[in-house]
PDB file of C-alpha atoms in Angstrom:
ATOM      1  CA  MET A   1      20.085  27.054  -1.504  1.00  0.00           C
ATOM      2  CA  ASP A   2      23.090  28.641  -3.179  1.00  0.00           C
ATOM      3  CA  GLU A   3      26.708  28.780  -2.038  1.00  0.00           C
ATOM      4  CA  GLU A   4      25.982  32.043  -0.211  1.00  0.00           C
ATOM      5  CA  SER A   5      23.558  30.244   2.111  1.00  0.00           C
ATOM      6  CA  ASN A   6      25.973  30.047   5.051  1.00  0.00           C
ATOM      7  CA  ALA A   7      25.766  33.838   5.417  1.00  0.00           C
ATOM      8  CA  THR A   8      21.952  34.048   5.193  1.00  0.00           C
ATOM      9  CA  TYR A   9      19.439  34.013   8.008  1.00  0.00           C
ATOM     10  CA  LEU A  10      17.882  30.834   9.316  1.00  0.00           C
ATOM     11  CA  THR A  11      14.403  30.670  10.803  1.00  0.00           C
ATOM     12  CA  LEU A  12      13.210  28.578  13.753  1.00  0.00           C
ATOM     13  CA  ASP A  13       9.935  26.892  12.872  1.00  0.00           C
ATOM     14  CA  TRP A  14       8.549  25.977  16.277  1.00  0.00           C
ATOM     15  CA  TYR A  15       7.406  29.498  17.255  1.00  0.00           C
ATOM     16  CA  THR A  16       4.373  29.317  14.988  1.00  0.00           C
ATOM     17  CA  GLU A  17       2.956  26.745  17.413  1.00  0.00           C
ATOM     18  CA  ILE A  18       3.058  29.049  20.444  1.00  0.00           C
ATOM     19  CA  ASN A  19       2.994  32.545  18.942  1.00  0.00           C
ATOM     20  CA  LYS A  20      -0.383  33.275  20.516  1.00  0.00           C
ATOM     21  CA  TYR A  21       0.987  32.650  24.035  1.00  0.00           C
ATOM     22  CA  ARG A  22       4.557  33.857  23.554  1.00  0.00           C
ATOM     23  CA  TYR A  23       4.412  36.454  26.364  1.00  0.00           C
ATOM     24  CA  VAL A  24       3.192  33.810  28.795  1.00  0.00           C
ATOM     25  CA  PHE A  25       6.018  31.524  27.683  1.00  0.00           C
ATOM     26  CA  PHE A  26       8.496  34.391  28.026  1.00  0.00           C
ATOM     27  CA  PHE A  27       7.442  35.028  31.631  1.00  0.00           C
ATOM     28  CA  VAL A  28       7.599  31.315  32.531  1.00  0.00           C
ATOM     29  CA  MET A  29      10.985  30.722  30.876  1.00  0.00           C
ATOM     30  CA  PHE A  30      12.446  33.950  32.291  1.00  0.00           C
ATOM     31  CA  THR A  31      11.338  32.914  35.798  1.00  0.00           C
ATOM     32  CA  LEU A  32      12.868  29.461  35.346  1.00  0.00           C
ATOM     33  CA  TYR A  33      16.138  30.927  34.065  1.00  0.00           C
ATOM     34  CA  ILE A  34      16.409  33.221  37.101  1.00  0.00           C
ATOM     35  CA  LEU A  35      15.621  30.231  39.336  1.00  0.00           C
ATOM     36  CA  ILE A  36      18.365  28.173  37.659  1.00  0.00           C
ATOM     37  CA  ILE A  37      20.920  30.967  38.087  1.00  0.00           C
ATOM     38  CA  CYS A  38      19.964  31.631  41.725  1.00  0.00           C
ATOM     39  CA  THR A  39      19.817  28.010  42.919  1.00  0.00           C
ATOM     40  CA  ASN A  40      23.056  26.937  41.259  1.00  0.00           C
ATOM     41  CA  SER A  41      24.848  30.121  42.320  1.00  0.00           C
ATOM     42  CA  THR A  42      23.728  29.695  45.938  1.00  0.00           C
ATOM     43  CA  ILE A  43      25.270  26.215  46.223  1.00  0.00           C
ATOM     44  CA  LEU A  44      28.385  27.456  44.410  1.00  0.00           C
ATOM     45  CA  TYR A  45      28.651  30.330  46.911  1.00  0.00           C
ATOM     46  CA  LEU A  46      28.360  27.951  49.887  1.00  0.00           C
ATOM     47  CA  ILE A  47      31.094  25.684  48.529  1.00  0.00           C
ATOM     48  CA  TRP A  48      33.300  28.717  47.836  1.00  0.00           C
ATOM     49  CA  ILE A  49      33.087  30.330  51.299  1.00  0.00           C
ATOM     50  CA  HIS A  50      33.172  27.235  53.560  1.00  0.00           C
ATOM     51  CA  LYS A  51      36.598  25.638  53.903  1.00  0.00           C
ATOM     52  CA  ASN A  52      35.196  22.286  55.026  1.00  0.00           C
ATOM     53  CA  LEU A  53      33.647  22.022  51.544  1.00  0.00           C
ATOM     54  CA  HIS A  54      36.996  22.536  49.802  1.00  0.00           C
ATOM     55  CA  GLU A  55      37.326  18.801  49.153  1.00  0.00           C
ATOM     56  CA  PRO A  56      37.455  17.035  45.771  1.00  0.00           C
ATOM     57  CA  MET A  57      33.864  15.791  45.964  1.00  0.00           C
ATOM     58  CA  TYR A  58      32.473  19.290  46.573  1.00  0.00           C
ATOM     59  CA  ILE A  59      34.813  20.875  44.026  1.00  0.00           C
ATOM     60  CA  PHE A  60      33.429  18.508  41.389  1.00  0.00           C
ATOM     61  CA  ILE A  61      29.886  19.378  42.491  1.00  0.00           C
ATOM     62  CA  ALA A  62      30.745  23.085  42.153  1.00  0.00           C
ATOM     63  CA  ALA A  63      32.111  22.427  38.652  1.00  0.00           C
ATOM     64  CA  LEU A  64      28.909  20.567  37.737  1.00  0.00           C
ATOM     65  CA  LEU A  65      26.759  23.466  38.963  1.00  0.00           C
ATOM     66  CA  LEU A  66      28.912  26.014  37.110  1.00  0.00           C
ATOM     67  CA  ASN A  67      28.524  23.850  34.019  1.00  0.00           C
ATOM     68  CA  SER A  68      24.730  23.994  34.471  1.00  0.00           C
ATOM     69  CA  VAL A  69      24.797  27.808  34.620  1.00  0.00           C
ATOM     70  CA  LEU A  70      26.907  28.024  31.444  1.00  0.00           C
ATOM     71  CA  TYR A  71      24.739  25.401  29.734  1.00  0.00           C
ATOM     72  CA  SER A  72      21.565  27.388  30.499  1.00  0.00           C
ATOM     73  CA  THR A  73      23.152  30.677  29.432  1.00  0.00           C
ATOM     74  CA  THR A  74      23.940  29.102  26.057  1.00  0.00           C
ATOM     75  CA  ILE A  75      20.204  28.620  25.457  1.00  0.00           C
ATOM     76  CA  TYR A  76      17.968  30.923  27.513  1.00  0.00           C
ATOM     77  CA  PRO A  77      19.052  34.479  26.509  1.00  0.00           C
ATOM     78  CA  LYS A  78      18.531  33.761  22.783  1.00  0.00           C
ATOM     79  CA  LEU A  79      15.322  31.870  23.537  1.00  0.00           C
ATOM     80  CA  LEU A  80      13.910  34.771  25.565  1.00  0.00           C
ATOM     81  CA  THR A  81      14.851  37.243  22.838  1.00  0.00           C
ATOM     82  CA  ASP A  82      13.043  35.097  20.276  1.00  0.00           C
ATOM     83  CA  PHE A  83       9.879  35.093  22.380  1.00  0.00           C
ATOM     84  CA  LEU A  84       9.760  38.898  22.148  1.00  0.00           C
ATOM     85  CA  SER A  85      10.656  39.077  18.447  1.00  0.00           C
ATOM     86  CA  GLU A  86       8.193  39.096  15.580  1.00  0.00           C
ATOM     87  CA  ILE A  87      10.512  36.915  13.495  1.00  0.00           C
ATOM     88  CA  GLN A  88      12.780  34.269  15.030  1.00  0.00           C
ATOM     89  CA  VAL A  89      15.987  34.232  12.993  1.00  0.00           C
ATOM     90  CA  THR A  90      19.679  33.488  13.413  1.00  0.00           C
ATOM     91  CA  THR A  91      22.740  33.176  11.186  1.00  0.00           C
ATOM     92  CA  TYR A  92      24.333  29.848  10.359  1.00  0.00           C
ATOM     93  CA  SER A  93      27.579  30.848  12.076  1.00  0.00           C
ATOM     94  CA  ALA A  94      25.709  31.860  15.264  1.00  0.00           C
ATOM     95  CA  CYS A  95      23.767  28.610  15.051  1.00  0.00           C
ATOM     96  CA  LEU A  96      26.988  26.580  14.865  1.00  0.00           C
ATOM     97  CA  PHE A  97      28.430  28.474  17.835  1.00  0.00           C
ATOM     98  CA  GLN A  98      25.351  27.617  19.910  1.00  0.00           C
ATOM     99  CA  PHE A  99      25.626  24.008  18.694  1.00  0.00           C
ATOM    100  CA  PHE A 100      29.291  23.947  19.788  1.00  0.00           C
ATOM    101  CA  MET A 101      28.588  25.361  23.260  1.00  0.00           C
ATOM    102  CA  PHE A 102      25.492  23.206  23.838  1.00  0.00           C
ATOM    103  CA  TYR A 103      27.223  19.895  23.126  1.00  0.00           C
ATOM    104  CA  THR A 104      30.554  20.856  24.673  1.00  0.00           C
ATOM    105  CA  LEU A 105      28.886  21.649  28.004  1.00  0.00           C
ATOM    106  CA  GLY A 106      26.489  18.712  27.672  1.00  0.00           C
ATOM    107  CA  CYS A 107      29.338  16.222  27.182  1.00  0.00           C
ATOM    108  CA  SER A 108      31.339  17.906  29.954  1.00  0.00           C
ATOM    109  CA  GLU A 109      28.593  16.858  32.362  1.00  0.00           C
ATOM    110  CA  PHE A 110      29.262  13.191  31.605  1.00  0.00           C
ATOM    111  CA  LEU A 111      33.010  13.615  32.201  1.00  0.00           C
ATOM    112  CA  LEU A 112      32.404  15.536  35.433  1.00  0.00           C
ATOM    113  CA  LEU A 113      30.079  12.760  36.635  1.00  0.00           C
ATOM    114  CA  ALA A 114      32.801  10.236  35.738  1.00  0.00           C
ATOM    115  CA  ALA A 115      35.345  12.230  37.775  1.00  0.00           C
ATOM    116  CA  MET A 116      32.916  12.315  40.712  1.00  0.00           C
ATOM    117  CA  ALA A 117      32.398   8.558  40.431  1.00  0.00           C
ATOM    118  CA  TYR A 118      36.165   7.992  40.527  1.00  0.00           C
ATOM    119  CA  ASP A 119      36.477  10.270  43.561  1.00  0.00           C
ATOM    120  CA  ARG A 120      33.813   8.241  45.414  1.00  0.00           C
ATOM    121  CA  TYR A 121      35.461   4.991  44.312  1.00  0.00           C
ATOM    122  CA  VAL A 122      38.826   6.015  45.788  1.00  0.00           C
ATOM    123  CA  ALA A 123      37.205   7.414  48.968  1.00  0.00           C
ATOM    124  CA  ILE A 124      35.217   4.233  49.715  1.00  0.00           C
ATOM    125  CA  CYS A 125      37.292   1.438  48.159  1.00  0.00           C
ATOM    126  CA  LYS A 126      40.785   2.855  48.832  1.00  0.00           C
ATOM    127  CA  PRO A 127      40.343   5.203  51.818  1.00  0.00           C
ATOM    128  CA  LEU A 128      43.977   4.975  52.981  1.00  0.00           C
ATOM    129  CA  GLU A 129      45.227   6.111  49.568  1.00  0.00           C
ATOM    130  CA  TYR A 130      42.639   8.868  49.085  1.00  0.00           C
ATOM    131  CA  GLN A 131      44.836  11.824  50.104  1.00  0.00           C
ATOM    132  CA  THR A 132      47.677  10.553  47.929  1.00  0.00           C
ATOM    133  CA  ILE A 133      45.559   9.942  44.833  1.00  0.00           C
ATOM    134  CA  MET A 134      43.054  12.825  44.966  1.00  0.00           C
ATOM    135  CA  ARG A 135      45.508  15.702  45.288  1.00  0.00           C
ATOM    136  CA  LYS A 136      44.762  19.247  44.110  1.00  0.00           C
ATOM    137  CA  THR A 137      46.805  18.616  40.961  1.00  0.00           C
ATOM    138  CA  THR A 138      44.752  15.522  40.112  1.00  0.00           C
ATOM    139  CA  VAL A 139      41.478  17.377  40.665  1.00  0.00           C
ATOM    140  CA  GLY A 140      42.708  20.265  38.500  1.00  0.00           C
ATOM    141  CA  ILE A 141      43.663  17.900  35.659  1.00  0.00           C
ATOM    142  CA  PHE A 142      40.240  16.215  35.815  1.00  0.00           C
ATOM    143  CA  LEU A 143      38.464  19.586  35.627  1.00  0.00           C
ATOM    144  CA  VAL A 144      40.544  20.856  32.694  1.00  0.00           C
ATOM    145  CA  MET A 145      40.071  17.597  30.788  1.00  0.00           C
ATOM    146  CA  ALA A 146      36.313  17.580  31.485  1.00  0.00           C
ATOM    147  CA  TRP A 147      35.927  20.868  29.566  1.00  0.00           C
ATOM    148  CA  LEU A 148      38.843  20.710  27.117  1.00  0.00           C
ATOM    149  CA  VAL A 149      38.276  17.214  25.676  1.00  0.00           C
ATOM    150  CA  PRO A 150      34.619  17.809  24.680  1.00  0.00           C
ATOM    151  CA  ALA A 151      35.500  21.247  23.269  1.00  0.00           C
ATOM    152  CA  CYS A 152      38.122  19.704  20.955  1.00  0.00           C
ATOM    153  CA  HIS A 153      35.768  16.918  19.869  1.00  0.00           C
ATOM    154  CA  ILE A 154      32.760  19.155  19.189  1.00  0.00           C
ATOM    155  CA  ALA A 155      34.965  21.716  17.401  1.00  0.00           C
ATOM    156  CA  VAL A 156      35.670  19.111  14.697  1.00  0.00           C
ATOM    157  CA  GLN A 157      31.930  18.623  14.128  1.00  0.00           C
ATOM    158  CA  ALA A 158      31.259  22.372  14.098  1.00  0.00           C
ATOM    159  CA  ILE A 159      34.108  23.123  11.657  1.00  0.00           C
ATOM    160  CA  ALA A 160      33.045  20.277   9.359  1.00  0.00           C
ATOM    161  CA  SER A 161      29.449  21.541   9.429  1.00  0.00           C
ATOM    162  CA  ALA A 162      30.594  25.097   8.641  1.00  0.00           C
ATOM    163  CA  GLY A 163      31.785  23.961   5.217  1.00  0.00           C
ATOM    164  CA  ALA A 164      28.635  21.967   4.408  1.00  0.00           C
ATOM    165  CA  LYS A 165      26.278  23.079   1.654  1.00  0.00           C
ATOM    166  CA  LEU A 166      22.800  23.943   2.954  1.00  0.00           C
ATOM    167  CA  CYS A 167      19.537  22.966   1.277  1.00  0.00           C
ATOM    168  CA  ASP A 168      17.178  24.300   3.927  1.00  0.00           C
ATOM    169  CA  SER A 169      16.954  27.454   6.033  1.00  0.00           C
ATOM    170  CA  ASN A 170      14.255  26.276   8.428  1.00  0.00           C
ATOM    171  CA  ILE A 171      15.560  24.901  11.751  1.00  0.00           C
ATOM    172  CA  LYS A 172      13.292  22.207  13.161  1.00  0.00           C
ATOM    173  CA  GLY A 173      13.772  23.104  16.794  1.00  0.00           C
ATOM    174  CA  ILE A 174      13.767  25.852  19.394  1.00  0.00           C
ATOM    175  CA  PHE A 175      17.514  26.363  19.259  1.00  0.00           C
ATOM    176  CA  CYS A 176      20.527  25.063  17.334  1.00  0.00           C
ATOM    177  CA  SER A 177      21.265  21.557  18.600  1.00  0.00           C
ATOM    178  CA  ASN A 178      21.474  18.542  16.291  1.00  0.00           C
ATOM    179  CA  ALA A 179      18.868  20.298  14.122  1.00  0.00           C
ATOM    180  CA  VAL A 180      21.783  21.852  12.163  1.00  0.00           C
ATOM    181  CA  TYR A 181      22.258  18.489  10.445  1.00  0.00           C
ATOM    182  CA  THR A 182      18.783  18.719   8.898  1.00  0.00           C
ATOM    183  CA  LEU A 183      19.813  21.896   7.079  1.00  0.00           C
ATOM    184  CA  GLN A 184      22.629  20.210   5.175  1.00  0.00           C
ATOM    185  CA  CYS A 185      22.074  18.816   1.681  1.00  0.00           C
ATOM    186  CA  GLU A 186      24.173  15.781   2.537  1.00  0.00           C
ATOM    187  CA  ARG A 187      25.904  14.837   5.777  1.00  0.00           C
ATOM    188  CA  SER A 188      29.612  14.312   5.126  1.00  0.00           C
ATOM    189  CA  ARG A 189      31.369  11.046   5.971  1.00  0.00           C
ATOM    190  CA  LEU A 190      33.610  12.950   8.420  1.00  0.00           C
ATOM    191  CA  ILE A 191      30.602  14.213  10.394  1.00  0.00           C
ATOM    192  CA  THR A 192      28.979  10.769  10.458  1.00  0.00           C
ATOM    193  CA  VAL A 193      32.082   8.747  11.372  1.00  0.00           C
ATOM    194  CA  PHE A 194      33.454  11.264  13.860  1.00  0.00           C
ATOM    195  CA  GLY A 195      29.987  11.602  15.364  1.00  0.00           C
ATOM    196  CA  VAL A 196      30.015   7.897  16.234  1.00  0.00           C
ATOM    197  CA  PHE A 197      33.521   8.249  17.697  1.00  0.00           C
ATOM    198  CA  LEU A 198      32.370  11.266  19.708  1.00  0.00           C
ATOM    199  CA  LEU A 199      29.356   9.345  21.037  1.00  0.00           C
ATOM    200  CA  ILE A 200      31.560   6.466  22.192  1.00  0.00           C
ATOM    201  CA  ASP A 201      34.339   8.636  23.601  1.00  0.00           C
ATOM    202  CA  LEU A 202      32.263  11.279  25.403  1.00  0.00           C
ATOM    203  CA  ALA A 203      29.128   9.388  26.429  1.00  0.00           C
ATOM    204  CA  ILE A 204      29.268   5.598  26.275  1.00  0.00           C
ATOM    205  CA  LEU A 205      32.755   5.110  27.771  1.00  0.00           C
ATOM    206  CA  PRO A 206      32.168   7.559  30.659  1.00  0.00           C
ATOM    207  CA  MET A 207      28.820   5.880  31.377  1.00  0.00           C
ATOM    208  CA  LEU A 208      30.397   2.417  31.413  1.00  0.00           C
ATOM    209  CA  PHE A 209      33.159   3.705  33.696  1.00  0.00           C
ATOM    210  CA  ILE A 210      30.584   5.215  36.063  1.00  0.00           C
ATOM    211  CA  VAL A 211      28.567   1.978  36.149  1.00  0.00           C
ATOM    212  CA  TYR A 212      31.753  -0.015  36.837  1.00  0.00           C
ATOM    213  CA  THR A 213      32.944   2.263  39.664  1.00  0.00           C
ATOM    214  CA  TYR A 214      29.540   2.362  41.389  1.00  0.00           C
ATOM    215  CA  THR A 215      29.224  -1.405  41.095  1.00  0.00           C
ATOM    216  CA  LYS A 216      32.579  -1.754  42.866  1.00  0.00           C
ATOM    217  CA  ILE A 217      31.505   0.828  45.461  1.00  0.00           C
ATOM    218  CA  PHE A 218      28.236  -0.953  46.280  1.00  0.00           C
ATOM    219  CA  ILE A 219      29.979  -4.333  46.505  1.00  0.00           C
ATOM    220  CA  VAL A 220      32.539  -2.953  48.981  1.00  0.00           C
ATOM    221  CA  SER A 221      29.939  -1.043  51.003  1.00  0.00           C
ATOM    222  CA  HIS A 222      27.633  -4.089  51.153  1.00  0.00           C
ATOM    223  CA  ARG A 223      30.433  -6.030  52.832  1.00  0.00           C
ATOM    224  CA  SER A 224      31.161  -3.199  55.254  1.00  0.00           C
ATOM    225  CA  CYS A 225      29.447  -1.942  58.393  1.00  0.00           C
ATOM    226  CA  LYS A 226      26.140  -0.076  58.518  1.00  0.00           C
ATOM    227  CA  GLU A 227      27.873   3.324  58.880  1.00  0.00           C
ATOM    228  CA  ILE A 228      29.809   2.811  55.632  1.00  0.00           C
ATOM    229  CA  ARG A 229      26.641   1.764  53.790  1.00  0.00           C
ATOM    230  CA  LYS A 230      24.865   4.884  55.051  1.00  0.00           C
ATOM    231  CA  LYS A 231      27.750   7.132  53.949  1.00  0.00           C
ATOM    232  CA  THR A 232      27.776   5.459  50.531  1.00  0.00           C
ATOM    233  CA  ALA A 233      24.051   6.058  50.086  1.00  0.00           C
ATOM    234  CA  GLU A 234      24.350   9.733  51.118  1.00  0.00           C
ATOM    235  CA  THR A 235      27.187  10.539  48.719  1.00  0.00           C
ATOM    236  CA  CYS A 236      26.548   8.209  45.760  1.00  0.00           C
ATOM    237  CA  LEU A 237      22.775   8.189  45.276  1.00  0.00           C
ATOM    238  CA  PRO A 238      22.607  11.901  44.308  1.00  0.00           C
ATOM    239  CA  HIS A 239      25.247  11.271  41.615  1.00  0.00           C
ATOM    240  CA  LEU A 240      23.296   8.280  40.288  1.00  0.00           C
ATOM    241  CA  LEU A 241      20.029  10.253  40.162  1.00  0.00           C
ATOM    242  CA  VAL A 242      21.715  12.978  38.109  1.00  0.00           C
ATOM    243  CA  LEU A 243      23.354  10.404  35.810  1.00  0.00           C
ATOM    244  CA  ILE A 244      20.129   8.472  35.147  1.00  0.00           C
ATOM    245  CA  SER A 245      18.038  11.561  34.387  1.00  0.00           C
ATOM    246  CA  TYR A 246      20.720  13.113  32.182  1.00  0.00           C
ATOM    247  CA  SER A 247      21.330   9.859  30.288  1.00  0.00           C
ATOM    248  CA  MET A 248      17.637   9.518  29.409  1.00  0.00           C
ATOM    249  CA  PHE A 249      17.508  12.942  27.777  1.00  0.00           C
ATOM    250  CA  PHE A 250      20.870  12.409  26.081  1.00  0.00           C
ATOM    251  CA  VAL A 251      19.597   9.180  24.490  1.00  0.00           C
ATOM    252  CA  TYR A 252      16.549  11.070  23.189  1.00  0.00           C
ATOM    253  CA  ASP A 253      18.709  13.825  21.716  1.00  0.00           C
ATOM    254  CA  ILE A 254      20.988  11.315  19.949  1.00  0.00           C
ATOM    255  CA  SER A 255      17.950   9.395  18.658  1.00  0.00           C
ATOM    256  CA  ILE A 256      16.520  12.539  17.087  1.00  0.00           C
ATOM    257  CA  ALA A 257      19.819  13.155  15.287  1.00  0.00           C
ATOM    258  CA  ARG A 258      20.376   9.580  14.085  1.00  0.00           C
ATOM    259  CA  VAL A 259      16.859   8.321  13.337  1.00  0.00           C
ATOM    260  CA  LYS A 260      15.517  10.001  10.228  1.00  0.00           C
ATOM    261  CA  SER A 261      11.851  10.169  11.123  1.00  0.00           C
ATOM    262  CA  ASP A 262       9.469  13.048  11.633  1.00  0.00           C
ATOM    263  CA  PHE A 263       8.632  13.335  15.310  1.00  0.00           C
ATOM    264  CA  PRO A 264       5.445  15.312  16.045  1.00  0.00           C
ATOM    265  CA  LYS A 265       6.413  18.946  16.523  1.00  0.00           C
ATOM    266  CA  THR A 266       4.671  19.180  19.913  1.00  0.00           C
ATOM    267  CA  THR A 267       6.536  16.082  21.177  1.00  0.00           C
ATOM    268  CA  ARG A 268       9.837  17.498  19.979  1.00  0.00           C
ATOM    269  CA  ILE A 269       9.170  20.843  21.705  1.00  0.00           C
ATOM    270  CA  ILE A 270       8.189  19.200  25.023  1.00  0.00           C
ATOM    271  CA  MET A 271      11.224  16.884  25.075  1.00  0.00           C
ATOM    272  CA  THR A 272      13.614  19.703  24.126  1.00  0.00           C
ATOM    273  CA  LEU A 273      12.219  21.915  26.883  1.00  0.00           C
ATOM    274  CA  GLN A 274      12.819  19.096  29.373  1.00  0.00           C
ATOM    275  CA  ILE A 275      16.432  18.721  28.217  1.00  0.00           C
ATOM    276  CA  MET A 276      17.142  22.412  28.820  1.00  0.00           C
ATOM    277  CA  LEU A 277      15.096  22.647  32.027  1.00  0.00           C
ATOM    278  CA  TYR A 278      15.330  19.541  34.202  1.00  0.00           C
ATOM    279  CA  GLN A 279      19.065  19.054  34.568  1.00  0.00           C
ATOM    280  CA  PRO A 280      20.069  22.647  35.453  1.00  0.00           C
ATOM    281  CA  LEU A 281      17.214  22.744  37.992  1.00  0.00           C
ATOM    282  CA  LEU A 282      17.694  19.199  39.257  1.00  0.00           C
ATOM    283  CA  ASN A 283      21.380  19.490  40.137  1.00  0.00           C
ATOM    284  CA  PRO A 284      21.202  22.207  42.849  1.00  0.00           C
ATOM    285  CA  PHE A 285      18.152  20.639  44.504  1.00  0.00           C
ATOM    286  CA  ILE A 286      19.680  17.158  44.577  1.00  0.00           C
ATOM    287  CA  TYR A 287      23.041  18.320  45.911  1.00  0.00           C
ATOM    288  CA  GLY A 288      21.571  21.023  48.122  1.00  0.00           C
ATOM    289  CA  LEU A 289      19.075  18.734  49.852  1.00  0.00           C
ATOM    290  CA  LYS A 290      20.720  15.312  49.667  1.00  0.00           C
ATOM    291  CA  MET A 291      24.348  16.171  50.516  1.00  0.00           C
ATOM    292  CA  LYS A 292      24.443  16.498  54.309  1.00  0.00           C
ATOM    293  CA  ASP A 293      27.243  19.091  54.643  1.00  0.00           C
ATOM    294  CA  ILE A 294      25.860  21.345  51.908  1.00  0.00           C
ATOM    295  CA  SER A 295      22.332  21.043  53.302  1.00  0.00           C
ATOM    296  CA  LYS A 296      23.577  22.090  56.753  1.00  0.00           C
ATOM    297  CA  HIS A 297      25.192  25.275  55.430  1.00  0.00           C
ATOM    298  CA  LEU A 298      22.153  25.982  53.247  1.00  0.00           C
ATOM    299  CA  ASN A 299      19.827  25.792  56.251  1.00  0.00           C
ATOM    300  CA  LYS A 300      22.087  28.218  58.142  1.00  0.00           C
ATOM    301  CA  LEU A 301      22.041  30.635  55.201  1.00  0.00           C
ATOM    302  CA  LEU A 302      18.254  30.497  54.974  1.00  0.00           C
ATOM    303  CA  SER A 303      17.936  31.019  58.748  1.00  0.00           C
ATOM    304  CA  GLN A 304      20.183  34.087  58.579  1.00  0.00           C
ATOM    305  CA  ALA A 305      18.124  35.436  55.673  1.00  0.00           C
ATOM    306  CA  LYS A 306      14.919  35.013  57.716  1.00  0.00           C
ATOM    307  CA  ILE A 307      16.460  36.795  60.724  1.00  0.00           C
ATOM    308  CA  ILE A 308      17.604  39.728  58.576  1.00  0.00           C
ATOM    309  CA  SER A 309      14.148  39.902  56.954  1.00  0.00           C
ATOM    310  CA  CYS A 310      12.453  39.976  60.375  1.00  0.00           C
ATOM    311  CA  ILE A 311      14.794  42.719  61.634  1.00  0.00           C
ATOM    312  CA  LYS A 312      14.049  44.895  58.588  1.00  0.00           C
ATOM    313  CA  THR A 313      10.302  44.505  59.032  1.00  0.00           C
TER     314      THR A 313
END
């Protein structure tokens, strides 16, 4: 490609595989997107209106759910538009913006999970100091850092990629994730080296911190009474389920970017769909059903909705 390539259109190659069933896929993905928005927004609404949920743990959960909504909105609207279009195209600048938002919000999830792990660590291992440590200011700093730090890191990658010379205009994916690297004639040393730093700083270190804090939590709770062990299970297991599922897909995404091998297109499509689907849907169901206080308010809301429905009919 020539030096003007950054201003040209890029095509997404995966649609040729499903073009025959694109309206079916549109209906399914549109339904899932609405479900993601509604489920996450419902739990967010419950946390917002009930004062007994205005505690650090629930504020972090609300931030995680908001992150899921933003994460989905980065992908689904463009995806749905592409399903209805005859030609699936985008510009390189728009592709880089989607890349920036996708990885910023994806890495924010790790930092939010780390903040939640620290909150549980203080609550269970240092209960007498909890109110002193987990003040509103501390929670606010954690939330700002969870979104600001990844944004600054990913911005470096996006800016470095913006100046790269392109040798391909065919994106091997359903949206602009790490597939942007395959368009470049040669990946710069800055992108490669800073990418490793980013991986360590935004994924590996938070994961190690989470593992360390939960190990300490389970050791303390094991030595405590049955009530403490039950409370630990109720509040910590949902976080661990989210962490494990998210980590598995994150490892796959990094592997695709770092290992230069041709994955079967169908496999790539299926795994990418799981990345963009499971986590935003998993979070509200895990926290809505497994967290006792949220579940209680959710049941009340559903009961009220049933009563109103019966009155209308």
